[in-house]
mmCIF file of C-alpha atoms in Angstrom:
data_model
loop_
_atom_site.group_PDB
_atom_site.id
_atom_site.type_symbol
_atom_site.label_atom_id
_atom_site.label_comp_id
_atom_site.label_asym_id
_atom_site.label_seq_id
_atom_site.Cartn_x
_atom_site.Cartn_y
_atom_site.Cartn_z
ATOM 1 C CA MET A 4 -44.844 1.373 45.839
ATOM 2 C CA SER A 5 -46.924 -0.495 48.437
ATOM 3 C CA ARG A 6 -48.320 1.951 51.482
ATOM 4 C CA PRO A 7 -49.639 0.083 54.703
ATOM 5 C CA GLN A 8 -53.138 2.414 56.234
ATOM 6 C CA PRO A 9 -52.926 0.859 60.150
ATOM 7 C CA GLN A 10 -56.132 3.798 60.589
ATOM 8 C CA SER A 11 -57.481 4.853 57.498
ATOM 9 C CA GLY A 12 -60.562 5.550 55.893
ATOM 10 C CA PHE A 13 -60.591 3.872 52.340
ATOM 11 C CA ASN A 14 -59.460 5.610 49.555
ATOM 12 C CA PHE A 15 -61.198 5.771 46.749
ATOM 13 C CA ASN A 16 -60.468 9.697 45.655
ATOM 14 C CA ARG A 17 -60.007 8.774 42.298
ATOM 15 C CA ASP A 18 -63.367 6.892 41.698
ATOM 16 C CA ILE A 19 -64.970 8.999 43.089
ATOM 17 C CA ALA A 20 -63.600 12.116 41.704
ATOM 18 C CA PRO A 21 -65.463 13.674 38.483
ATOM 19 C CA GLN A 22 -66.230 12.151 35.344
ATOM 20 C CA PRO A 23 -63.386 13.525 32.921
ATOM 21 C CA GLN A 24 -64.975 14.782 29.672
ATOM 22 C CA VAL A 25 -63.401 12.177 27.891
ATOM 23 C CA ARG A 26 -64.409 9.860 24.531
ATOM 24 C CA GLN A 27 -65.244 6.743 24.782
ATOM 25 C CA GLN A 28 -63.251 4.292 23.260
ATOM 26 C CA GLN A 29 -64.659 1.302 21.747
ATOM 27 C CA PRO A 30 -64.153 -1.294 22.696
ATOM 28 C CA GLN A 31 -62.012 -4.437 20.854
ATOM 29 C CA VAL A 32 -62.742 -7.611 20.090
ATOM 30 C CA ARG A 33 -60.748 -10.568 18.788
ATOM 31 C CA GLN A 34 -63.692 -12.146 16.119
ATOM 32 C CA GLN A 35 -63.501 -15.154 14.860
ATOM 33 C CA GLN A 36 -64.787 -16.148 11.631
ATOM 34 C CA ALA A 37 -68.120 -14.640 11.168
ATOM 35 C CA GLY A 38 -70.235 -15.009 8.714
ATOM 36 C CA ARG A 39 -72.311 -12.655 6.969
ATOM 37 C CA PRO A 40 -75.722 -12.020 10.011
ATOM 38 C CA ALA A 41 -78.447 -14.596 10.055
ATOM 39 C CA ARG A 42 -81.737 -13.132 9.740
ATOM 40 C CA VAL A 43 -84.173 -14.553 12.030
ATOM 41 C CA PRO A 44 -87.843 -13.554 12.107
ATOM 42 C CA GLN A 45 -88.791 -13.798 14.883
ATOM 43 C CA PRO A 46 -85.120 -13.765 17.593
ATOM 44 C CA ILE A 47 -87.574 -13.437 21.366
ATOM 45 C CA ALA A 48 -90.130 -14.650 22.685
ATOM 46 C CA ARG A 49 -90.939 -13.706 25.739
ATOM 47 C CA GLY A 50 -91.881 -16.818 28.021
ATOM 48 C CA PHE A 51 -91.434 -20.417 28.039
ATOM 49 C CA HIS A 52 -94.765 -21.766 25.738
ATOM 50 C CA GLY A 53 -92.505 -23.711 22.927
ATOM 51 C CA VAL A 54 -92.017 -26.851 22.450
ATOM 52 C CA VAL A 55 -89.809 -28.667 25.392
ATOM 53 C CA VAL A 56 -86.603 -29.916 24.501
ATOM 54 C CA HIS A 57 -86.185 -31.824 27.383
ATOM 55 C CA ASN A 58 -82.238 -32.270 29.223
ATOM 56 C CA PRO A 59 -80.751 -35.551 29.286
ATOM 57 C CA HIS A 60 -78.582 -35.015 32.660
ATOM 58 C CA GLY A 61 -82.130 -32.541 33.823
ATOM 59 C CA GLY A 62 -82.558 -33.263 37.496
ATOM 60 C CA GLY A 63 -86.222 -31.946 37.272
ATOM 61 C CA GLU A 64 -86.043 -29.752 39.817
ATOM 62 C CA ALA A 65 -85.383 -26.255 39.820
ATOM 63 C CA TRP A 66 -82.149 -25.167 40.252
ATOM 64 C CA TYR A 67 -80.619 -28.829 40.790
ATOM 65 C CA TRP A 68 -77.511 -27.625 38.723
ATOM 66 C CA ASN A 69 -76.824 -24.765 40.834
ATOM 67 C CA ARG A 70 -76.353 -27.054 43.952
ATOM 68 C CA GLY A 71 -80.465 -25.353 44.867
ATOM 69 C CA VAL A 72 -79.723 -22.264 44.310
ATOM 70 C CA SER A 73 -81.308 -19.639 42.282
ATOM 71 C CA TRP A 74 -79.278 -18.073 39.777
ATOM 72 C CA ALA A 75 -79.910 -14.345 38.671
ATOM 73 C CA PRO A 76 -78.939 -12.106 36.228
ATOM 74 C CA ALA A 77 -75.173 -10.025 36.881
ATOM 75 C CA PRO A 78 -76.733 -6.314 35.224
ATOM 76 C CA ILE A 79 -72.908 -5.275 33.511
ATOM 77 C CA TYR A 80 -72.294 -8.303 32.158
ATOM 78 C CA TRP A 81 -73.318 -10.228 28.839
ATOM 79 C CA GLY A 82 -76.042 -12.852 29.684
ATOM 80 C CA GLY A 83 -76.361 -11.612 32.863
ATOM 81 C CA GLY A 84 -73.549 -13.657 33.147
ATOM 82 C CA PHE A 85 -74.826 -17.739 32.391
ATOM 83 C CA TRP A 86 -71.941 -17.903 29.395
ATOM 84 C CA GLY A 87 -69.408 -16.511 31.329
ATOM 85 C CA PRO A 88 -67.861 -13.328 33.064
ATOM 86 C CA TRP A 89 -67.524 -11.714 29.598
ATOM 87 C CA ALA A 90 -68.652 -7.834 31.316
ATOM 88 C CA PHE A 91 -69.442 -5.348 28.948
ATOM 89 C CA ALA A 92 -67.176 -2.043 29.311
ATOM 90 C CA ASP A 93 -64.229 -5.077 28.850
ATOM 91 C CA LEU A 94 -65.524 -7.453 26.499
ATOM 92 C CA SER A 95 -62.106 -7.716 25.135
ATOM 93 C CA ALA A 96 -61.845 -10.598 26.440
ATOM 94 C CA ALA A 97 -64.562 -12.333 25.299
ATOM 95 C CA ILE A 98 -64.121 -14.184 21.929
ATOM 96 C CA LEU A 99 -66.586 -12.164 19.600
ATOM 97 C CA PHE A 100 -68.544 -15.756 17.665
ATOM 98 C CA GLY A 101 -70.890 -13.944 15.297
ATOM 99 C CA SER A 102 -73.780 -12.063 15.464
ATOM 100 C CA ILE A 103 -78.065 -11.819 14.715
ATOM 101 C CA VAL A 104 -79.994 -9.445 13.322
ATOM 102 C CA ASP A 105 -83.451 -9.139 13.909
ATOM 103 C CA ALA A 106 -86.228 -8.528 11.617
ATOM 104 C CA ASN A 107 -85.976 -4.950 13.146
ATOM 105 C CA ASN A 108 -82.277 -5.130 12.191
ATOM 106 C CA ASN A 109 -81.284 -4.983 15.759
ATOM 107 C CA VAL A 110 -77.662 -7.190 15.808
ATOM 108 C CA TYR A 111 -77.003 -9.184 19.043
ATOM 109 C CA GLN A 112 -73.837 -10.001 18.816
ATOM 110 C CA SER A 113 -72.802 -13.777 20.216
ATOM 111 C CA TYR A 114 -69.390 -14.710 22.317
ATOM 112 C CA GLN A 115 -67.460 -17.806 22.838
ATOM 113 C CA VAL A 116 -68.530 -19.247 25.441
ATOM 114 C CA GLU A 117 -66.430 -19.444 29.191
ATOM 115 C CA PRO A 118 -66.023 -23.666 29.911
ATOM 116 C CA ASN A 119 -67.143 -23.984 33.228
ATOM 117 C CA SER A 120 -70.275 -21.352 32.760
ATOM 118 C CA PRO A 121 -73.931 -22.572 33.303
ATOM 119 C CA GLY A 122 -74.202 -21.948 29.731
ATOM 120 C CA ALA A 123 -71.288 -24.088 28.608
ATOM 121 C CA GLN A 124 -73.173 -26.943 30.603
ATOM 122 C CA VAL A 125 -76.555 -26.544 29.128
ATOM 123 C CA LEU A 126 -74.003 -27.347 25.801
ATOM 124 C CA ALA A 127 -72.819 -30.248 27.746
ATOM 125 C CA ASP A 128 -76.160 -31.283 28.835
ATOM 126 C CA TYR A 129 -77.093 -31.381 25.297
ATOM 127 C CA GLY A 130 -74.230 -32.608 23.621
ATOM 128 C CA LEU A 131 -74.130 -29.698 21.292
ATOM 129 C CA GLN A 132 -70.757 -27.227 20.043
ATOM 130 C CA GLN A 133 -71.048 -24.361 19.600
ATOM 131 C CA THR A 134 -70.412 -22.245 16.208
ATOM 132 C CA PRO A 135 -70.527 -18.697 15.267
ATOM 133 C CA CYS A 136 -73.860 -16.794 14.569
ATOM 134 C CA GLY A 137 -74.253 -16.154 11.003
ATOM 135 C CA PRO A 138 -74.929 -19.165 8.887
ATOM 136 C CA PRO A 139 -78.391 -21.181 8.512
ATOM 137 C CA ASN A 140 -79.430 -24.386 10.039
ATOM 138 C CA LEU A 141 -78.011 -23.164 13.297
ATOM 139 C CA VAL A 142 -79.383 -23.925 16.290
ATOM 140 C CA VAL A 143 -80.033 -20.506 17.341
ATOM 141 C CA ILE A 144 -80.632 -20.680 21.464
ATOM 142 C CA TRP A 145 -81.556 -17.421 23.398
ATOM 143 C CA GLY A 146 -80.427 -16.878 27.277
ATOM 144 C CA PRO A 147 -80.772 -13.952 29.217
ATOM 145 C CA ASP A 148 -80.643 -9.796 28.804
ATOM 146 C CA ASN A 149 -81.095 -10.942 24.754
ATOM 147 C CA SER A 150 -78.168 -13.031 24.525
ATOM 148 C CA VAL A 151 -77.963 -14.813 22.047
ATOM 149 C CA ILE A 152 -75.618 -18.473 21.397
ATOM 150 C CA CYS A 153 -75.122 -20.942 18.284
ATOM 151 C CA ALA A 154 -74.096 -24.352 17.425
ATOM 152 C CA PHE A 155 -74.540 -27.249 14.995
ATOM 153 C CA GLN A 156 -77.989 -29.025 15.254
ATOM 154 C CA ASN A 157 -77.314 -32.730 16.661
ATOM 155 C CA ALA A 158 -79.856 -36.013 17.281
ATOM 156 C CA MET A 159 -81.168 -34.388 20.157
ATOM 157 C CA VAL A 160 -81.863 -30.527 19.016
ATOM 158 C CA ALA A 161 -83.133 -29.594 15.669
ATOM 159 C CA PRO A 162 -82.383 -26.012 13.520
ATOM 160 C CA GLY A 163 -83.844 -23.439 15.036
ATOM 161 C CA ASN A 164 -84.891 -21.018 17.303
ATOM 162 C CA TYR A 165 -84.951 -21.796 21.537
ATOM 163 C CA GLN A 166 -84.585 -20.101 24.316
ATOM 164 C CA ILE A 167 -83.536 -21.193 28.450
ATOM 165 C CA ASP A 168 -85.398 -21.710 31.035
ATOM 166 C CA PRO A 169 -82.549 -21.025 32.981
ATOM 167 C CA SER A 170 -83.877 -22.942 36.196
ATOM 168 C CA THR A 171 -84.178 -26.681 34.493
ATOM 169 C CA LEU A 172 -81.632 -25.966 31.551
ATOM 170 C CA THR A 173 -83.836 -26.962 29.485
ATOM 171 C CA LEU A 174 -84.298 -26.171 25.566
ATOM 172 C CA VAL A 175 -87.775 -23.891 24.895
ATOM 173 C CA SER A 176 -88.702 -24.150 21.060
ATOM 174 C CA GLN A 177 -89.838 -20.514 19.565
ATOM 175 C CA MET B 28 -85.302 -40.558 51.079
ATOM 176 C CA ARG B 29 -85.998 -38.185 48.151
ATOM 177 C CA ARG B 30 -87.896 -35.868 49.751
ATOM 178 C CA LEU B 31 -84.951 -35.782 52.182
ATOM 179 C CA SER B 32 -83.021 -34.708 49.606
ATOM 180 C CA PHE B 33 -85.404 -32.330 48.889
ATOM 181 C CA ALA B 34 -85.852 -30.846 51.167
ATOM 182 C CA LEU B 35 -82.274 -30.375 51.960
ATOM 183 C CA ALA B 36 -82.027 -28.666 49.003
ATOM 184 C CA CYS B 37 -84.663 -26.605 50.600
ATOM 185 C CA VAL B 38 -82.919 -25.338 53.252
ATOM 186 C CA LEU B 39 -79.723 -25.145 50.897
ATOM 187 C CA SER B 40 -81.410 -22.325 48.608
ATOM 188 C CA VAL B 41 -83.163 -20.459 51.501
ATOM 189 C CA ALA B 42 -79.918 -20.563 53.808
ATOM 190 C CA VAL B 43 -78.257 -19.259 50.945
ATOM 191 C CA ALA B 44 -80.788 -16.942 49.177
ATOM 192 C CA PHE B 45 -81.832 -15.935 52.565
ATOM 193 C CA PRO B 46 -78.222 -14.750 53.734
ATOM 194 C CA ALA B 47 -76.173 -16.229 56.917
ATOM 195 C CA ARG B 48 -73.732 -13.939 57.903
ATOM 196 C CA GLY B 49 -70.467 -14.209 58.618
ATOM 197 C CA ALA B 50 -67.522 -11.990 59.785
ATOM 198 C CA ALA B 51 -64.160 -11.832 60.136
ATOM 199 C CA GLU B 52 -60.863 -9.599 59.288
ATOM 200 C CA ALA B 53 -60.049 -8.760 55.789
ATOM 201 C CA LEU B 54 -57.289 -8.087 53.806
ATOM 202 C CA VAL B 55 -57.488 -4.888 51.070
ATOM 203 C CA ARG B 56 -55.582 -3.586 48.867
ATOM 204 C CA VAL B 57 -56.066 -1.133 46.586
ATOM 205 C CA GLN B 58 -54.448 -0.151 43.779
ATOM 206 C CA GLN B 59 -54.670 3.025 42.250
ATOM 207 C CA SER B 60 -54.134 4.090 38.007
ATOM 208 C CA ASP B 61 -51.127 6.065 38.945
ATOM 209 C CA GLY B 62 -49.318 2.606 40.020
ATOM 210 C CA THR B 63 -49.705 3.997 43.857
ATOM 211 C CA THR B 64 -51.460 0.715 45.947
ATOM 212 C CA GLN B 65 -53.022 1.379 49.520
ATOM 213 C CA VAL B 66 -53.218 -2.189 51.440
ATOM 214 C CA TYR B 67 -55.442 -1.260 54.450
ATOM 215 C CA ARG B 68 -55.282 -4.560 57.305
ATOM 216 C CA ASN B 69 -57.697 -5.426 59.647
ATOM 217 C CA VAL B 70 -60.751 -4.211 57.929
ATOM 218 C CA HIS B 71 -63.550 -6.257 59.215
ATOM 219 C CA ALA B 72 -65.516 -8.043 56.199
ATOM 220 C CA THR B 73 -69.055 -9.636 56.257
ATOM 221 C CA LEU B 74 -71.130 -11.500 54.304
ATOM 222 C CA SER B 75 -74.739 -11.613 53.706
ATOM 223 C CA GLY B 76 -75.194 -14.004 50.835
ATOM 224 C CA THR B 77 -74.175 -12.740 48.238
ATOM 225 C CA THR B 78 -73.226 -8.894 49.312
ATOM 226 C CA LEU B 79 -69.424 -8.510 51.172
ATOM 227 C CA TRP B 80 -69.299 -5.174 53.552
ATOM 228 C CA LEU B 81 -66.049 -4.086 53.457
ATOM 229 C CA ARG B 82 -65.395 -2.036 57.033
ATOM 230 C CA SER B 83 -62.117 0.471 56.480
ATOM 231 C CA PRO B 84 -59.367 0.110 59.862
ATOM 232 C CA ASP B 85 -60.716 3.631 61.307
ATOM 233 C CA ARG B 86 -64.377 1.758 61.612
ATOM 234 C CA LYS B 87 -65.315 5.143 58.998
ATOM 235 C CA ASP B 88 -65.883 3.885 55.909
ATOM 236 C CA ARG B 89 -68.009 0.758 54.491
ATOM 237 C CA LEU B 90 -67.869 -0.867 51.165
ATOM 238 C CA GLN B 91 -70.617 -2.622 49.360
ATOM 239 C CA ILE B 92 -69.694 -5.464 46.839
ATOM 240 C CA VAL B 93 -73.245 -6.572 45.441
ATOM 241 C CA SER B 94 -72.927 -9.321 42.993
ATOM 242 C CA ALA B 95 -74.982 -11.903 41.013
ATOM 243 C CA ALA B 96 -74.953 -14.810 38.686
ATOM 244 C CA CYS B 97 -73.989 -17.366 41.197
ATOM 245 C CA SER B 98 -73.029 -20.343 40.317
ATOM 246 C CA PHE B 99 -69.989 -23.346 41.445
ATOM 247 C CA PRO B 100 -67.672 -24.507 39.267
ATOM 248 C CA HIS B 101 -65.884 -26.918 40.761
ATOM 249 C CA ASP B 102 -65.675 -26.612 44.062
ATOM 250 C CA LEU B 103 -66.228 -22.853 45.048
ATOM 251 C CA GLN B 104 -68.910 -20.528 44.652
ATOM 252 C CA ARG B 105 -68.197 -17.648 41.963
ATOM 253 C CA CYS B 106 -70.417 -14.977 41.476
ATOM 254 C CA LEU B 107 -70.325 -11.858 39.982
ATOM 255 C CA PRO B 108 -69.993 -7.856 41.118
ATOM 256 C CA TYR B 109 -72.007 -5.820 39.684
ATOM 257 C CA GLN B 110 -72.141 -2.621 41.989
ATOM 258 C CA VAL B 111 -70.008 -0.923 44.428
ATOM 259 C CA ILE B 112 -70.845 1.323 47.122
ATOM 260 C CA LEU B 113 -69.159 3.070 48.982
ATOM 261 C CA HIS B 114 -69.782 4.827 52.117
ATOM 262 C CA LYS B 115 -68.390 7.815 53.661
ATOM 263 C CA PRO B 116 -70.001 9.070 56.870
ATOM 264 C CA ASP B 117 -71.143 11.807 55.189
ATOM 265 C CA ARG B 118 -71.631 10.940 51.732
ATOM 266 C CA THR B 119 -72.644 7.719 49.361
ATOM 267 C CA HIS B 120 -70.356 6.949 46.385
ATOM 268 C CA GLN B 121 -71.636 4.642 43.316
ATOM 269 C CA LEU B 122 -68.136 3.480 41.841
ATOM 270 C CA THR B 123 -68.659 2.479 38.302
ATOM 271 C CA ILE B 124 -67.148 -1.622 37.833
ATOM 272 C CA THR B 125 -66.342 -3.304 34.989
ATOM 273 C CA ARG B 126 -65.682 -6.516 36.011
ATOM 274 C CA GLY B 127 -65.059 -8.705 39.100
ATOM 275 C CA VAL B 128 -65.481 -12.098 40.723
ATOM 276 C CA PHE B 129 -65.979 -12.933 44.394
ATOM 277 C CA TYR B 130 -65.260 -16.525 45.073
ATOM 278 C CA VAL B 131 -66.497 -18.129 48.330
ATOM 279 C CA ASN B 132 -64.805 -21.454 49.774
ATOM 280 C CA LEU B 133 -67.945 -23.116 51.693
ATOM 281 C CA THR B 134 -65.833 -25.836 52.081
ATOM 282 C CA THR B 135 -63.733 -26.979 54.540
ATOM 283 C CA GLU B 136 -61.556 -27.431 52.424
ATOM 284 C CA PRO B 137 -58.585 -25.239 50.805
ATOM 285 C CA HIS B 138 -59.376 -25.121 47.122
ATOM 286 C CA HIS B 139 -57.520 -23.353 43.731
ATOM 287 C CA LEU B 140 -59.098 -21.039 41.538
ATOM 288 C CA LEU B 141 -59.258 -21.844 38.355
ATOM 289 C CA HIS B 142 -55.704 -21.746 36.670
ATOM 290 C CA SER B 143 -54.157 -19.743 38.791
ATOM 291 C CA SER B 144 -51.815 -21.032 42.123
ATOM 292 C CA GLN B 145 -54.200 -18.628 44.545
ATOM 293 C CA VAL B 146 -55.565 -20.994 47.139
ATOM 294 C CA VAL B 147 -58.738 -19.919 48.802
ATOM 295 C CA ALA B 148 -59.315 -21.146 52.059
ATOM 296 C CA PRO B 149 -61.949 -22.917 53.764
ATOM 297 C CA HIS B 150 -64.347 -20.721 54.680
ATOM 298 C CA GLY B 151 -62.756 -17.981 53.136
ATOM 299 C CA VAL B 152 -63.564 -15.258 50.426
ATOM 300 C CA MET B 153 -61.751 -13.739 47.789
ATOM 301 C CA VAL B 154 -63.215 -10.392 46.154
ATOM 302 C CA PHE B 155 -61.331 -9.016 43.057
ATOM 303 C CA LEU B 156 -62.449 -5.945 40.968
ATOM 304 C CA HIS B 157 -61.532 -3.326 38.556
ATOM 305 C CA THR B 158 -63.323 0.061 38.061
ATOM 306 C CA THR B 159 -63.589 2.250 35.435
ATOM 307 C CA ARG B 160 -61.207 4.654 36.462
ATOM 308 C CA GLY B 161 -58.667 1.706 35.957
ATOM 309 C CA THR B 162 -58.527 1.362 40.013
ATOM 310 C CA TYR B 163 -57.962 -2.318 40.869
ATOM 311 C CA VAL B 164 -58.944 -3.782 44.396
ATOM 312 C CA SER B 165 -58.356 -7.352 45.525
ATOM 313 C CA ALA B 166 -60.162 -8.445 49.412
ATOM 314 C CA ILE B 167 -59.542 -11.388 50.989
ATOM 315 C CA ALA B 168 -60.620 -12.381 53.771
ATOM 316 C CA ALA B 169 -59.183 -16.132 55.437
ATOM 317 C CA ALA B 170 -60.814 -18.108 58.044
ATOM 318 C CA GLU B 171 -64.074 -18.153 59.270
ATOM 319 C CA VAL B 172 -64.926 -14.777 57.115
ATOM 320 C CA ALA B 173 -68.173 -17.162 56.311
ATOM 321 C CA ALA B 174 -67.711 -19.099 59.323
ATOM 322 C CA ALA B 175 -71.430 -18.469 59.452
ATOM 323 C CA HIS B 176 -71.708 -20.913 55.963
ATOM 324 C CA ALA B 177 -70.233 -23.530 57.759
ATOM 325 C CA HIS B 178 -73.458 -25.065 58.522
ATOM 326 C CA LEU B 179 -73.990 -25.242 54.369
ATOM 327 C CA SER B 180 -71.326 -27.169 53.858
ATOM 328 C CA ARG B 181 -72.172 -29.688 55.900
ATOM 329 C CA LEU B 182 -75.317 -29.477 54.108
ATOM 330 C CA LEU B 183 -73.249 -29.708 50.433
ATOM 331 C CA VAL B 184 -71.757 -32.801 52.254
ATOM 332 C CA LEU B 185 -74.343 -34.725 53.544
ATOM 333 C CA ARG B 186 -76.274 -33.645 50.198
ATOM 334 C CA GLN B 187 -73.029 -34.999 47.957
ATOM 335 C CA ARG B 188 -73.266 -38.522 50.243
ATOM 336 C CA ARG B 189 -76.517 -38.800 49.882
#
């Protein structure tokens, strides 16, 4: 039922009403052959201080890949939206792609990268193919906001932990 | 030429990061979780960087939609809304959203959304939101809403030609 509102204020009464006491449901996710989560000694290094694996398609200038516009993470999305529009509150739209467990037993879930995302461009630039995290000897790529994905190694990128520099879309080994 | 290109890129970044402003009328549709739907015409839409302001037909309420993670898949700018605030005359309410998407067409040509027949008009804006209370919001501001972004399109075209 559609009701035109010629001269009225916005009706969001349901959204601004006091929060009812309900038990929150765990989001259900589709899982794809997630193996046993891999244990990695140091999953997240801060800053970019390792060996840079130069992006073969990189322009060198900051944000060249985004038409010169700086990219900033959107807080309610996994990886800030770098890997796709996967909102934490609705991860049913995303496909679970394994997970990583760090030395402190923190579990980092991984999801399939959306084809049109900045993360997909990283994979394409380096010729990497995403695979579920879990098995050993994978390329483990840490993105914004403690997000992680995994890929098979290739001639350009050896197995190990890498962090993405979002400004240049380069991988920095940890 | 390289220096010119770099200067152009800088202008472009600044222009997008420090917003040009544009305003126009928008059509807003709010579908509540019980299925009832309100359609608001003559909504005043203002685009300020990656924040869209929608002012209700009675000019009393404003909906502020803040987004980030902007990128350019194909020909449209796509951003992800993460904060929505309803400004009533007497109070401000934060609406909790589960997800959303925000498209801006900075070009002078209409462009389809990916995998959709929906078209975003030249300099148009399209926003879709889903709140935690099950409300769906869509806002379409066609033509001229991003008129102030028109110069960006020209810069983009110039840059692509170089």
